[in-house]
Amino acid sequence: MTNASRNPAYRRYTGRMIPLSLAYVGAVGLASWLIPDGAAANVATVAIALVPGLAALGWIWAMARFLVELDDEYLRMLEIRKFLIATGFALAITSVWGLLELFTNVPALPIFFVWPLWCVGLAVGQLVNWRQTGAAGCA
Amino acid sequence: MKNRLKQLRAERAWSQGDLAAQLGISRQSVNAIETGKYDPSLPLAFRIADLFGARIEDIFLRDVQQQEA
């Protein structure tokens, strides 16, 4: 195990994230096709809308397994730091925007965007890792 | 934390990749430890010491400032 990308945990993580992401995109596409814009929340529409959520839960599971299975302590430290930076990034933006929503008439930020914001935070975390250590981690 | 890992590795003509393979860690980890960017856990420090047939304190050097504090 001399290269981070050769770590089996990384390969398993990629092997889980790719099908989950394809399932997510497919489920979102299917929901968009089946549910018309502005549809009322009933059993059918809620059930269809929740299907992509299963893939999102799968992402969280895959990330947790990745950290558990990553046996290289230095790489694990880099990944955990990335996750913490991403969490801080998403919380900072959403909490500050929430206050703006509370006290001003700025448009509401849909909760849907919390996850994409967290993923942008991952990129920020990767950049921080790279600047501080010269290694960005492997995921 | 300063250490003698690079020196010990050079004495054996091992590359960072060679050492990483023997320790079962990534080359990035070896590089981070050698350059003092990352302090290994106690179990990994013991594995490193065992590999070189030395004591942990012969490889990892205490910071002088920490000693004075």
Tab-separated table of C-alpha atoms in Angstrom:
chain	number	residue	atom	x	y	z
A	1	MET	CA	0.000	0.000	0.000
A	2	THR	CA	2.230	2.804	-1.194
A	3	ASN	CA	-0.220	5.031	-3.015
A	4	ALA	CA	-3.333	6.541	-1.471
A	5	SER	CA	-5.501	5.751	-4.503
A	6	ARG	CA	-4.505	2.076	-4.247
A	7	ASN	CA	-5.950	1.804	-0.770
A	8	PRO	CA	-8.735	-0.818	-0.853
A	9	ALA	CA	-10.969	1.493	1.208
A	10	TYR	CA	-10.750	4.086	-1.550
A	11	ARG	CA	-11.639	1.537	-4.225
A	12	ARG	CA	-14.608	0.287	-2.200
A	13	TYR	CA	-15.743	3.878	-1.557
A	14	THR	CA	-15.671	4.676	-5.274
A	15	GLY	CA	-17.377	1.376	-6.044
A	16	ARG	CA	-20.222	2.312	-3.707
A	17	MET	CA	-20.550	5.987	-4.593
A	18	ILE	CA	-20.785	5.533	-8.369
A	19	PRO	CA	-23.859	3.228	-8.380
A	20	LEU	CA	-25.466	5.249	-5.578
A	21	SER	CA	-24.966	8.456	-7.562
A	22	LEU	CA	-26.382	6.862	-10.714
A	23	ALA	CA	-29.364	5.651	-8.677
A	24	TYR	CA	-29.822	9.159	-7.267
A	25	VAL	CA	-29.768	10.807	-10.686
A	26	GLY	CA	-32.139	8.169	-12.068
A	27	ALA	CA	-34.546	8.523	-9.135
A	28	VAL	CA	-34.541	12.326	-9.381
A	29	GLY	CA	-35.197	12.078	-13.120
A	30	LEU	CA	-37.999	9.588	-12.560
A	31	ALA	CA	-39.576	11.740	-9.843
A	32	SER	CA	-39.372	14.819	-12.064
A	33	TRP	CA	-41.067	12.873	-14.859
A	34	LEU	CA	-43.796	11.343	-12.695
A	35	ILE	CA	-44.640	14.321	-10.480
A	36	PRO	CA	-45.891	17.491	-12.184
A	37	ASP	CA	-44.661	20.877	-10.940
A	38	GLY	CA	-46.584	22.140	-7.913
A	39	ALA	CA	-48.190	18.750	-7.211
A	40	ALA	CA	-49.945	18.313	-3.857
A	41	ALA	CA	-48.212	16.271	-1.138
A	42	ASN	CA	-50.064	12.955	-0.993
A	43	VAL	CA	-48.981	9.395	-0.341
A	44	ALA	CA	-47.980	8.782	-3.960
A	45	THR	CA	-46.030	11.995	-4.547
A	46	VAL	CA	-44.277	11.798	-1.148
A	47	ALA	CA	-43.309	8.170	-1.733
A	48	ILE	CA	-41.869	8.941	-5.176
A	49	ALA	CA	-40.074	12.045	-3.910
A	50	LEU	CA	-38.448	10.063	-1.088
A	51	VAL	CA	-36.873	7.461	-3.389
A	52	PRO	CA	-33.831	9.647	-4.231
A	53	GLY	CA	-33.441	10.123	-0.477
A	54	LEU	CA	-32.589	6.443	-0.169
A	55	ALA	CA	-29.581	7.011	-2.403
A	56	ALA	CA	-28.618	10.069	-0.339
A	57	LEU	CA	-28.759	7.921	2.804
A	58	GLY	CA	-26.581	5.457	0.920
A	59	TRP	CA	-23.998	8.187	0.335
A	60	ILE	CA	-23.832	8.872	4.063
A	61	TRP	CA	-23.466	5.162	4.779
A	62	ALA	CA	-20.708	4.865	2.144
A	63	MET	CA	-18.813	7.805	3.651
A	64	ALA	CA	-19.086	6.346	7.146
A	65	ARG	CA	-17.854	2.957	5.911
A	66	PHE	CA	-15.000	4.700	4.114
A	67	LEU	CA	-13.744	6.270	7.328
A	68	VAL	CA	-14.122	2.985	9.208
A	69	GLU	CA	-12.356	0.943	6.525
A	70	LEU	CA	-9.537	3.417	5.828
A	71	ASP	CA	-6.725	1.763	7.756
A	72	ASP	CA	-4.069	4.380	6.984
A	73	GLU	CA	-4.244	6.750	9.958
A	74	TYR	CA	-2.708	9.741	8.178
A	75	LEU	CA	-5.086	9.514	5.211
A	76	ARG	CA	-7.973	8.997	7.633
A	77	MET	CA	-6.950	12.177	9.464
A	78	LEU	CA	-6.961	14.077	6.160
A	79	GLU	CA	-10.395	12.719	5.237
A	80	ILE	CA	-11.881	13.493	8.649
A	81	ARG	CA	-10.476	17.009	8.493
A	82	LYS	CA	-12.055	17.405	5.059
A	83	PHE	CA	-15.416	16.226	6.388
A	84	LEU	CA	-15.174	18.626	9.352
A	85	ILE	CA	-14.324	21.563	7.084
A	86	ALA	CA	-17.237	20.646	4.819
A	87	THR	CA	-19.582	20.490	7.815
A	88	GLY	CA	-18.358	23.846	9.100
A	89	PHE	CA	-18.678	25.355	5.625
A	90	ALA	CA	-22.278	24.157	5.172
A	91	LEU	CA	-23.294	25.129	8.715
A	92	ALA	CA	-21.728	28.571	8.389
A	93	ILE	CA	-23.559	29.394	5.176
A	94	THR	CA	-26.917	27.914	6.158
A	95	SER	CA	-26.966	29.372	9.671
A	96	VAL	CA	-25.962	32.864	8.527
A	97	TRP	CA	-28.421	32.710	5.635
A	98	GLY	CA	-31.072	31.502	8.081
A	99	LEU	CA	-30.589	34.633	10.158
A	100	LEU	CA	-30.888	36.745	7.036
A	101	GLU	CA	-34.138	34.936	6.232
A	102	LEU	CA	-35.352	35.543	9.770
A	103	PHE	CA	-34.717	39.263	9.834
A	104	THR	CA	-34.816	40.344	6.199
A	105	ASN	CA	-36.702	39.465	3.062
A	106	VAL	CA	-33.912	37.538	1.323
A	107	PRO	CA	-35.229	34.512	-0.609
A	108	ALA	CA	-35.462	31.264	1.338
A	109	LEU	CA	-32.617	28.813	0.737
A	110	PRO	CA	-34.169	25.402	-0.019
A	111	ILE	CA	-32.950	22.688	2.378
A	112	PHE	CA	-32.154	20.661	-0.723
A	113	PHE	CA	-29.038	22.803	-1.186
A	114	VAL	CA	-27.483	21.820	2.163
A	115	TRP	CA	-25.993	18.676	0.647
A	116	PRO	CA	-24.484	20.391	-2.431
A	117	LEU	CA	-23.077	23.070	-0.091
A	118	TRP	CA	-21.492	20.340	2.034
A	119	CYS	CA	-19.944	18.863	-1.117
A	120	VAL	CA	-18.533	22.280	-2.034
A	121	GLY	CA	-17.127	22.291	1.513
A	122	LEU	CA	-15.388	18.994	0.728
A	123	ALA	CA	-13.585	20.729	-2.112
A	124	VAL	CA	-12.610	23.537	0.278
A	125	GLY	CA	-11.351	20.901	2.720
A	126	GLN	CA	-9.333	19.257	-0.034
A	127	LEU	CA	-7.776	22.626	-0.827
A	128	VAL	CA	-6.944	23.233	2.851
A	129	ASN	CA	-5.355	19.777	3.120
A	130	TRP	CA	-3.352	20.385	-0.015
A	131	ARG	CA	-2.124	23.804	1.128
A	132	GLN	CA	-1.190	22.625	4.617
A	133	THR	CA	0.262	19.208	3.915
A	134	GLY	CA	0.771	18.898	0.187
A	135	ALA	CA	-1.599	15.920	0.271
A	136	ALA	CA	-5.299	16.278	-0.302
A	137	GLY	CA	-6.413	12.854	0.846
A	138	CYS	CA	-7.738	10.228	-1.464
A	139	ALA	CA	-11.495	10.687	-1.850
B	1	MET	CA	7.901	16.336	16.167
B	2	LYS	CA	11.374	15.845	14.706
B	3	ASN	CA	12.491	12.352	13.854
B	4	ARG	CA	15.321	10.348	12.290
B	5	LEU	CA	13.114	8.390	9.935
B	6	LYS	CA	14.614	9.825	6.754
B	7	GLN	CA	18.145	9.128	7.991
B	8	LEU	CA	17.315	5.570	9.029
B	9	ARG	CA	15.600	4.957	5.716
B	10	ALA	CA	18.571	6.367	3.775
B	11	GLU	CA	20.988	4.110	5.691
B	12	ARG	CA	19.078	1.139	4.303
B	13	ALA	CA	18.743	2.667	0.824
B	14	TRP	CA	14.962	2.385	1.052
B	15	SER	CA	12.662	4.680	-0.874
B	16	GLN	CA	9.618	6.161	0.855
B	17	GLY	CA	7.570	3.635	-1.087
B	18	ASP	CA	9.726	0.754	0.201
B	19	LEU	CA	9.256	1.877	3.789
B	20	ALA	CA	5.535	2.464	3.253
B	21	ALA	CA	5.120	-1.043	1.857
B	22	GLN	CA	6.899	-2.594	4.822
B	23	LEU	CA	4.781	-0.639	7.282
B	24	GLY	CA	1.544	-1.209	5.378
B	25	ILE	CA	0.832	2.499	5.042
B	26	SER	CA	0.766	4.996	2.166
B	27	ARG	CA	3.831	6.761	0.822
B	28	GLN	CA	2.100	10.027	1.687
B	29	SER	CA	2.033	8.932	5.316
B	30	VAL	CA	5.765	8.218	5.323
B	31	ASN	CA	6.423	11.602	3.744
B	32	ALA	CA	4.199	13.404	6.262
B	33	ILE	CA	5.917	11.686	9.195
B	34	GLU	CA	9.408	12.313	7.839
B	35	THR	CA	8.741	15.997	7.304
B	36	GLY	CA	7.169	16.387	10.740
B	37	LYS	CA	3.748	17.268	9.337
B	38	TYR	CA	2.151	14.309	11.072
B	39	ASP	CA	2.980	12.552	14.333
B	40	PRO	CA	2.152	8.838	14.144
B	41	SER	CA	-0.028	7.094	16.676
B	42	LEU	CA	1.695	5.038	19.355
B	43	PRO	CA	0.914	1.712	17.621
B	44	LEU	CA	2.397	2.978	14.338
B	45	ALA	CA	5.406	4.417	16.162
B	46	PHE	CA	6.002	0.986	17.695
B	47	ARG	CA	5.758	-0.642	14.247
B	48	ILE	CA	8.301	1.830	12.903
B	49	ALA	CA	10.604	1.219	15.871
B	50	ASP	CA	10.301	-2.551	15.494
B	51	LEU	CA	11.104	-2.332	11.782
B	52	PHE	CA	14.319	-0.439	12.462
B	53	GLY	CA	15.153	-2.464	15.564
B	54	ALA	CA	15.252	0.688	17.645
B	55	ARG	CA	13.364	2.302	20.484
B	56	ILE	CA	10.692	4.896	19.751
B	57	GLU	CA	12.692	7.593	21.533
B	58	ASP	CA	15.700	6.804	19.338
B	59	ILE	CA	13.651	7.631	16.244
B	60	PHE	CA	11.268	10.347	17.421
B	61	LEU	CA	12.943	13.269	19.145
B	62	ARG	CA	11.345	15.337	21.836
B	63	ASP	CA	10.900	18.992	21.055
B	64	VAL	CA	13.452	20.968	23.104
B	65	GLN	CA	10.942	23.743	23.701
B	66	GLN	CA	8.407	21.252	25.024
B	67	GLN	CA	10.999	19.891	27.421
B	68	GLU	CA	11.760	23.375	28.740
B	69	ALA	CA	8.060	24.129	29.190
